[in-house]
Short mmCIF file of N, CA and C in Angstrom, two decimals:
data_model
loop_
_atom_site.label_atom_id
_atom_site.label_comp_id
_atom_site.label_asym_id
_atom_site.label_seq_id
_atom_site.Cartn_x
_atom_site.Cartn_y
_atom_site.Cartn_z
N LYS W 26 177.03 107.34 87.44
CA LYS W 26 176.34 106.26 86.76
C LYS W 26 175.00 106.01 87.46
N GLN W 27 173.94 106.07 86.72
CA GLN W 27 172.61 105.89 87.29
C GLN W 27 172.24 104.41 87.30
N VAL W 28 171.76 103.94 88.45
CA VAL W 28 171.33 102.56 88.57
C VAL W 28 169.84 102.50 88.30
N GLN W 29 169.44 101.66 87.35
CA GLN W 29 168.03 101.54 87.04
C GLN W 29 167.38 100.58 88.02
N LYS W 30 166.14 100.88 88.37
CA LYS W 30 165.41 100.00 89.28
C LYS W 30 165.13 98.67 88.62
N ILE W 31 165.20 97.64 89.41
CA ILE W 31 164.88 96.30 88.92
C ILE W 31 163.37 96.15 88.94
N PRO W 32 162.77 95.67 87.85
CA PRO W 32 161.31 95.51 87.80
C PRO W 32 160.81 94.59 88.91
N PRO W 33 159.65 94.89 89.49
CA PRO W 33 159.10 94.09 90.59
C PRO W 33 159.02 92.58 90.32
N PRO W 34 158.62 92.14 89.12
CA PRO W 34 158.59 90.68 88.90
C PRO W 34 159.97 90.03 89.03
N ILE W 35 161.02 90.73 88.61
CA ILE W 35 162.38 90.20 88.73
C ILE W 35 162.78 90.17 90.21
N LEU W 36 162.43 91.21 90.95
CA LEU W 36 162.73 91.23 92.39
C LEU W 36 162.05 90.07 93.10
N GLU W 37 160.79 89.81 92.76
CA GLU W 37 160.07 88.69 93.37
C GLU W 37 160.73 87.36 93.02
N TRP W 38 161.16 87.22 91.78
CA TRP W 38 161.85 85.99 91.35
C TRP W 38 163.14 85.82 92.15
N LEU W 39 163.93 86.89 92.29
CA LEU W 39 165.17 86.82 93.07
C LEU W 39 164.89 86.45 94.52
N LYS W 40 163.82 87.02 95.10
CA LYS W 40 163.46 86.69 96.48
C LYS W 40 163.07 85.22 96.61
N SER W 41 162.34 84.71 95.62
CA SER W 41 161.94 83.30 95.68
C SER W 41 163.16 82.38 95.55
N LEU W 42 164.13 82.76 94.72
CA LEU W 42 165.36 81.98 94.60
C LEU W 42 166.12 81.99 95.93
N GLU W 43 166.19 83.16 96.54
CA GLU W 43 166.88 83.27 97.83
C GLU W 43 166.18 82.42 98.90
N LYS W 44 164.85 82.46 98.94
CA LYS W 44 164.09 81.67 99.92
C LYS W 44 164.31 80.17 99.72
N THR W 45 164.37 79.74 98.47
CA THR W 45 164.62 78.33 98.18
C THR W 45 166.00 77.93 98.67
N ALA W 46 166.98 78.79 98.42
CA ALA W 46 168.35 78.52 98.88
C ALA W 46 168.39 78.44 100.41
N ILE W 47 167.71 79.36 101.07
CA ILE W 47 167.67 79.37 102.54
C ILE W 47 167.05 78.07 103.05
N SER W 48 165.96 77.64 102.44
CA SER W 48 165.30 76.39 102.86
C SER W 48 166.25 75.20 102.75
N LEU W 49 166.96 75.11 101.64
CA LEU W 49 167.90 74.01 101.46
C LEU W 49 169.05 74.08 102.47
N LEU W 50 169.52 75.29 102.75
CA LEU W 50 170.61 75.45 103.71
C LEU W 50 170.16 75.13 105.14
N GLU W 51 168.88 75.34 105.44
CA GLU W 51 168.36 74.96 106.76
C GLU W 51 168.30 73.44 106.90
N ILE W 52 167.97 72.76 105.81
CA ILE W 52 167.91 71.30 105.81
C ILE W 52 169.32 70.72 105.87
N HIS W 53 170.26 71.37 105.20
CA HIS W 53 171.64 70.90 105.08
C HIS W 53 172.61 71.98 105.59
N PRO W 54 172.80 72.07 106.91
CA PRO W 54 173.66 73.13 107.45
C PRO W 54 175.16 72.82 107.41
N GLU W 55 175.56 71.77 106.72
CA GLU W 55 176.97 71.41 106.65
C GLU W 55 177.77 72.49 105.90
N SER W 56 179.07 72.32 105.86
CA SER W 56 179.94 73.31 105.20
C SER W 56 180.74 72.68 104.06
N ARG W 57 180.09 71.81 103.32
CA ARG W 57 180.76 71.21 102.17
C ARG W 57 180.67 72.17 100.99
N LYS W 58 181.26 71.78 99.88
CA LYS W 58 181.30 72.65 98.70
C LYS W 58 179.90 73.05 98.25
N ILE W 59 178.96 72.12 98.22
CA ILE W 59 177.61 72.43 97.73
C ILE W 59 176.93 73.47 98.62
N GLU W 60 177.08 73.32 99.94
CA GLU W 60 176.46 74.29 100.85
C GLU W 60 177.13 75.65 100.74
N THR W 61 178.45 75.65 100.57
CA THR W 61 179.18 76.91 100.43
C THR W 61 178.76 77.64 99.15
N LEU W 62 178.67 76.90 98.05
CA LEU W 62 178.25 77.52 96.78
C LEU W 62 176.80 77.97 96.84
N LEU W 63 175.96 77.19 97.51
CA LEU W 63 174.55 77.56 97.64
C LEU W 63 174.41 78.84 98.47
N GLU W 64 175.19 78.96 99.53
CA GLU W 64 175.18 80.19 100.34
C GLU W 64 175.66 81.38 99.51
N THR W 65 176.67 81.17 98.70
CA THR W 65 177.17 82.24 97.83
C THR W 65 176.12 82.62 96.79
N ALA W 66 175.41 81.64 96.26
CA ALA W 66 174.32 81.92 95.31
C ALA W 66 173.22 82.73 96.00
N ARG W 67 172.90 82.36 97.25
CA ARG W 67 171.88 83.10 98.01
C ARG W 67 172.30 84.56 98.18
N ILE W 68 173.56 84.78 98.50
CA ILE W 68 174.06 86.15 98.65
C ILE W 68 173.99 86.88 97.31
N CYS W 69 174.28 86.18 96.23
CA CYS W 69 174.20 86.77 94.89
C CYS W 69 172.77 87.26 94.61
N PHE W 70 171.77 86.41 94.87
CA PHE W 70 170.37 86.79 94.62
C PHE W 70 170.00 88.01 95.45
N ARG W 71 170.40 88.01 96.72
CA ARG W 71 170.07 89.12 97.60
C ARG W 71 170.79 90.40 97.15
N SER W 72 172.05 90.28 96.79
CA SER W 72 172.84 91.44 96.38
C SER W 72 172.29 92.09 95.12
N ILE W 73 171.93 91.27 94.15
CA ILE W 73 171.38 91.82 92.91
C ILE W 73 170.06 92.52 93.20
N GLY W 74 169.25 91.96 94.08
CA GLY W 74 167.99 92.58 94.46
C GLY W 74 168.17 93.90 95.17
N LYS W 75 169.32 94.08 95.82
CA LYS W 75 169.58 95.32 96.57
C LYS W 75 170.33 96.36 95.75
N GLN W 76 170.61 96.12 94.48
CA GLN W 76 171.44 97.03 93.70
C GLN W 76 170.92 98.46 93.65
N GLY W 77 169.64 98.65 93.75
CA GLY W 77 169.10 100.00 93.72
C GLY W 77 169.22 100.72 95.05
N ASP W 78 169.55 99.97 96.12
CA ASP W 78 169.69 100.56 97.44
C ASP W 78 171.01 101.30 97.57
N GLU W 79 171.13 102.06 98.65
CA GLU W 79 172.36 102.81 98.91
C GLU W 79 173.56 101.88 99.08
N GLU W 80 173.35 100.75 99.76
CA GLU W 80 174.48 99.86 100.05
C GLU W 80 174.95 99.12 98.81
N GLY W 81 174.04 98.75 97.94
CA GLY W 81 174.42 98.08 96.70
C GLY W 81 174.90 96.67 96.90
N ALA W 82 175.33 96.06 95.81
CA ALA W 82 175.69 94.65 95.81
C ALA W 82 177.06 94.38 96.41
N THR W 83 177.96 95.32 96.36
CA THR W 83 179.33 95.02 96.75
C THR W 83 179.51 94.85 98.25
N THR W 84 178.56 95.30 99.07
CA THR W 84 178.75 95.19 100.52
C THR W 84 178.76 93.74 100.98
N GLU W 85 178.01 92.87 100.36
CA GLU W 85 177.93 91.48 100.79
C GLU W 85 178.71 90.54 99.89
N PHE W 86 178.99 90.96 98.69
CA PHE W 86 179.50 90.05 97.67
C PHE W 86 180.93 90.41 97.31
N SER W 87 181.88 89.70 97.88
CA SER W 87 183.30 89.99 97.65
C SER W 87 183.77 89.41 96.33
N GLU W 88 184.92 89.90 95.88
CA GLU W 88 185.51 89.40 94.64
C GLU W 88 185.83 87.91 94.75
N SER W 89 186.29 87.47 95.93
CA SER W 89 186.59 86.04 96.10
C SER W 89 185.32 85.19 96.04
N SER W 90 184.21 85.72 96.56
CA SER W 90 182.93 85.00 96.47
C SER W 90 182.48 84.87 95.02
N ILE W 91 182.67 85.94 94.26
CA ILE W 91 182.30 85.92 92.85
C ILE W 91 183.12 84.87 92.11
N GLN W 92 184.43 84.85 92.34
CA GLN W 92 185.28 83.87 91.67
C GLN W 92 184.93 82.45 92.09
N GLN W 93 184.67 82.26 93.37
CA GLN W 93 184.30 80.93 93.86
C GLN W 93 183.03 80.44 93.18
N LEU W 94 182.05 81.31 93.06
CA LEU W 94 180.79 80.93 92.43
C LEU W 94 180.98 80.68 90.94
N GLN W 95 181.72 81.54 90.27
CA GLN W 95 181.93 81.39 88.83
C GLN W 95 182.63 80.08 88.49
N ASN W 96 183.54 79.64 89.34
CA ASN W 96 184.31 78.43 89.06
C ASN W 96 183.73 77.18 89.71
N GLY W 97 182.65 77.33 90.46
CA GLY W 97 182.12 76.22 91.24
C GLY W 97 181.27 75.24 90.45
N LYS W 98 181.57 73.97 90.65
CA LYS W 98 180.76 72.88 90.10
C LYS W 98 180.54 71.90 91.23
N VAL W 99 179.34 71.35 91.28
CA VAL W 99 179.03 70.41 92.36
C VAL W 99 178.62 69.06 91.79
N SER W 100 178.85 68.04 92.59
CA SER W 100 178.39 66.71 92.23
C SER W 100 177.53 66.19 93.38
N GLN W 101 176.77 65.15 93.11
CA GLN W 101 175.85 64.59 94.11
C GLN W 101 176.59 64.35 95.43
N VAL W 102 175.93 64.72 96.52
CA VAL W 102 176.54 64.60 97.84
C VAL W 102 175.71 63.67 98.72
N LYS W 103 176.38 62.95 99.58
CA LYS W 103 175.70 62.05 100.51
C LYS W 103 174.81 62.87 101.44
N GLY W 104 173.60 62.40 101.65
CA GLY W 104 172.67 63.08 102.55
C GLY W 104 171.69 64.02 101.85
N TRP W 105 171.91 64.26 100.58
CA TRP W 105 171.01 65.12 99.81
C TRP W 105 170.10 64.24 98.96
N GLN W 106 168.80 64.51 99.00
CA GLN W 106 167.86 63.84 98.10
C GLN W 106 168.15 64.31 96.68
N GLU W 107 167.83 63.49 95.70
CA GLU W 107 168.12 63.84 94.31
C GLU W 107 167.45 65.16 93.91
N GLU W 108 166.19 65.33 94.32
CA GLU W 108 165.45 66.55 93.96
C GLU W 108 166.07 67.79 94.63
N GLU W 109 166.50 67.65 95.87
CA GLU W 109 167.18 68.75 96.56
C GLU W 109 168.47 69.12 95.84
N PHE W 110 169.22 68.10 95.46
CA PHE W 110 170.49 68.35 94.77
C PHE W 110 170.25 69.06 93.44
N LYS W 111 169.26 68.60 92.68
CA LYS W 111 168.96 69.24 91.39
C LYS W 111 168.55 70.70 91.58
N THR W 112 167.77 70.96 92.62
CA THR W 112 167.35 72.33 92.90
C THR W 112 168.56 73.20 93.26
N ALA W 113 169.43 72.68 94.12
CA ALA W 113 170.64 73.42 94.51
C ALA W 113 171.53 73.67 93.29
N GLN W 114 171.71 72.66 92.48
CA GLN W 114 172.53 72.78 91.28
C GLN W 114 171.95 73.85 90.35
N ASN W 115 170.63 73.86 90.21
CA ASN W 115 169.96 74.85 89.37
C ASN W 115 170.15 76.26 89.93
N LEU W 116 170.01 76.43 91.25
CA LEU W 116 170.20 77.74 91.86
C LEU W 116 171.62 78.25 91.64
N ILE W 117 172.59 77.36 91.78
CA ILE W 117 173.99 77.74 91.57
C ILE W 117 174.21 78.16 90.12
N LYS W 118 173.63 77.42 89.18
CA LYS W 118 173.77 77.77 87.75
C LYS W 118 173.12 79.12 87.45
N ILE W 119 171.96 79.37 88.02
CA ILE W 119 171.28 80.66 87.79
C ILE W 119 172.17 81.80 88.31
N ALA W 120 172.72 81.63 89.51
CA ALA W 120 173.59 82.67 90.07
C ALA W 120 174.82 82.89 89.18
N GLN W 121 175.38 81.81 88.68
CA GLN W 121 176.54 81.92 87.78
C GLN W 121 176.16 82.70 86.52
N GLN W 122 174.99 82.43 85.99
CA GLN W 122 174.54 83.14 84.78
C GLN W 122 174.26 84.61 85.08
N LEU W 123 173.69 84.89 86.24
CA LEU W 123 173.43 86.29 86.61
C LEU W 123 174.72 87.09 86.73
N LEU W 124 175.79 86.44 87.16
CA LEU W 124 177.08 87.14 87.27
C LEU W 124 177.64 87.52 85.91
N ARG W 125 177.21 86.83 84.86
CA ARG W 125 177.70 87.12 83.51
C ARG W 125 176.97 88.30 82.86
N VAL W 126 175.84 88.69 83.43
CA VAL W 126 175.08 89.82 82.89
C VAL W 126 175.68 91.09 83.47
N ASP W 127 176.25 91.90 82.62
CA ASP W 127 176.81 93.16 83.09
C ASP W 127 176.29 94.32 82.25
N GLU W 128 176.61 95.50 82.69
CA GLU W 128 176.07 96.72 82.06
C GLU W 128 176.45 96.83 80.59
N THR W 129 177.64 96.39 80.20
CA THR W 129 178.05 96.52 78.80
C THR W 129 177.19 95.66 77.89
N ARG W 130 176.66 94.56 78.42
CA ARG W 130 175.80 93.71 77.61
C ARG W 130 174.34 94.17 77.65
N VAL W 131 173.96 94.80 78.74
CA VAL W 131 172.56 95.20 78.91
C VAL W 131 172.27 96.55 78.25
N ARG W 132 173.23 97.45 78.23
CA ARG W 132 173.01 98.80 77.68
C ARG W 132 172.44 98.78 76.25
N PRO W 133 173.00 97.99 75.30
CA PRO W 133 172.42 97.97 73.95
C PRO W 133 170.95 97.51 73.94
N LEU W 134 170.61 96.61 74.85
CA LEU W 134 169.22 96.15 74.92
C LEU W 134 168.30 97.27 75.41
N ARG W 135 168.78 98.08 76.35
CA ARG W 135 167.97 99.20 76.84
C ARG W 135 167.75 100.23 75.73
N ILE W 136 168.80 100.47 74.93
CA ILE W 136 168.67 101.41 73.80
C ILE W 136 167.66 100.86 72.80
N ALA W 137 167.77 99.58 72.48
CA ALA W 137 166.83 98.96 71.54
C ALA W 137 165.41 98.99 72.10
N GLN W 138 165.26 98.75 73.40
CA GLN W 138 163.94 98.78 74.03
C GLN W 138 163.32 100.16 73.90
N THR W 139 164.10 101.20 74.14
CA THR W 139 163.61 102.57 74.03
C THR W 139 163.18 102.86 72.59
N PHE W 140 164.01 102.49 71.63
CA PHE W 140 163.70 102.72 70.22
C PHE W 140 162.44 101.95 69.81
N CYS W 141 162.39 100.68 70.16
CA CYS W 141 161.25 99.84 69.76
C CYS W 141 159.96 100.32 70.41
N GLY W 142 160.06 100.76 71.68
CA GLY W 142 158.87 101.26 72.37
C GLY W 142 158.33 102.51 71.70
N ALA W 143 159.22 103.44 71.36
CA ALA W 143 158.81 104.67 70.68
C ALA W 143 158.23 104.35 69.31
N PHE W 144 158.86 103.44 68.58
CA PHE W 144 158.39 103.07 67.25
C PHE W 144 157.00 102.41 67.32
N SER W 145 156.82 101.52 68.28
CA SER W 145 155.53 100.81 68.35
C SER W 145 154.39 101.74 68.75
N ARG W 146 154.69 102.79 69.53
CA ARG W 146 153.64 103.75 69.88
C ARG W 146 153.25 104.59 68.67
N LYS W 147 154.23 104.92 67.81
CA LYS W 147 153.95 105.74 66.64
C LYS W 147 153.38 104.92 65.49
N SER W 148 153.74 103.67 65.42
CA SER W 148 153.32 102.83 64.31
C SER W 148 152.92 101.44 64.84
N PRO W 149 151.74 101.34 65.49
CA PRO W 149 151.35 100.09 66.14
C PRO W 149 151.26 98.88 65.21
N SER W 150 151.04 99.09 63.93
CA SER W 150 150.92 97.95 63.02
C SER W 150 152.24 97.61 62.33
N GLY W 151 153.28 98.39 62.58
CA GLY W 151 154.58 98.16 61.94
C GLY W 151 155.40 97.13 62.69
N SER W 152 156.55 96.82 62.12
CA SER W 152 157.47 95.90 62.79
C SER W 152 158.87 96.49 62.75
N VAL W 153 159.70 96.01 63.66
CA VAL W 153 161.07 96.50 63.76
C VAL W 153 162.00 95.33 63.49
N GLY W 154 163.01 95.57 62.66
CA GLY W 154 164.01 94.54 62.39
C GLY W 154 165.40 95.11 62.55
N PHE W 155 166.33 94.27 62.92
CA PHE W 155 167.72 94.69 63.08
C PHE W 155 168.57 93.87 62.14
N ILE W 156 169.48 94.55 61.47
CA ILE W 156 170.36 93.87 60.51
C ILE W 156 171.70 93.64 61.15
#
């Protein structure tokens, strides 16, 4: 199975998400549920960014971590500013959504992208529709 390279803008986005998570974890080094889920989200961003490497995503991201993140919900915690909490909550949600994107869902989009790209080069003024 060939792993496709992740486009540079997506890699930069993943790195920025990871950096934001790291910043929040430095401010809040506790081990409550929110910090644990945020650390798992950080690992998720890093692992997805490394998928094209030899080590791949599975070296850092265990099945139990995936389940913990998928089932994790957080509520406001003492000591967190509202804006920090919203940012952490958003990072956790993004990581949860990224876990739902798998090859079986992405493959049809790649096929459509190839077809649409070839069609648009041959017929720049045409349009493509799917029924």
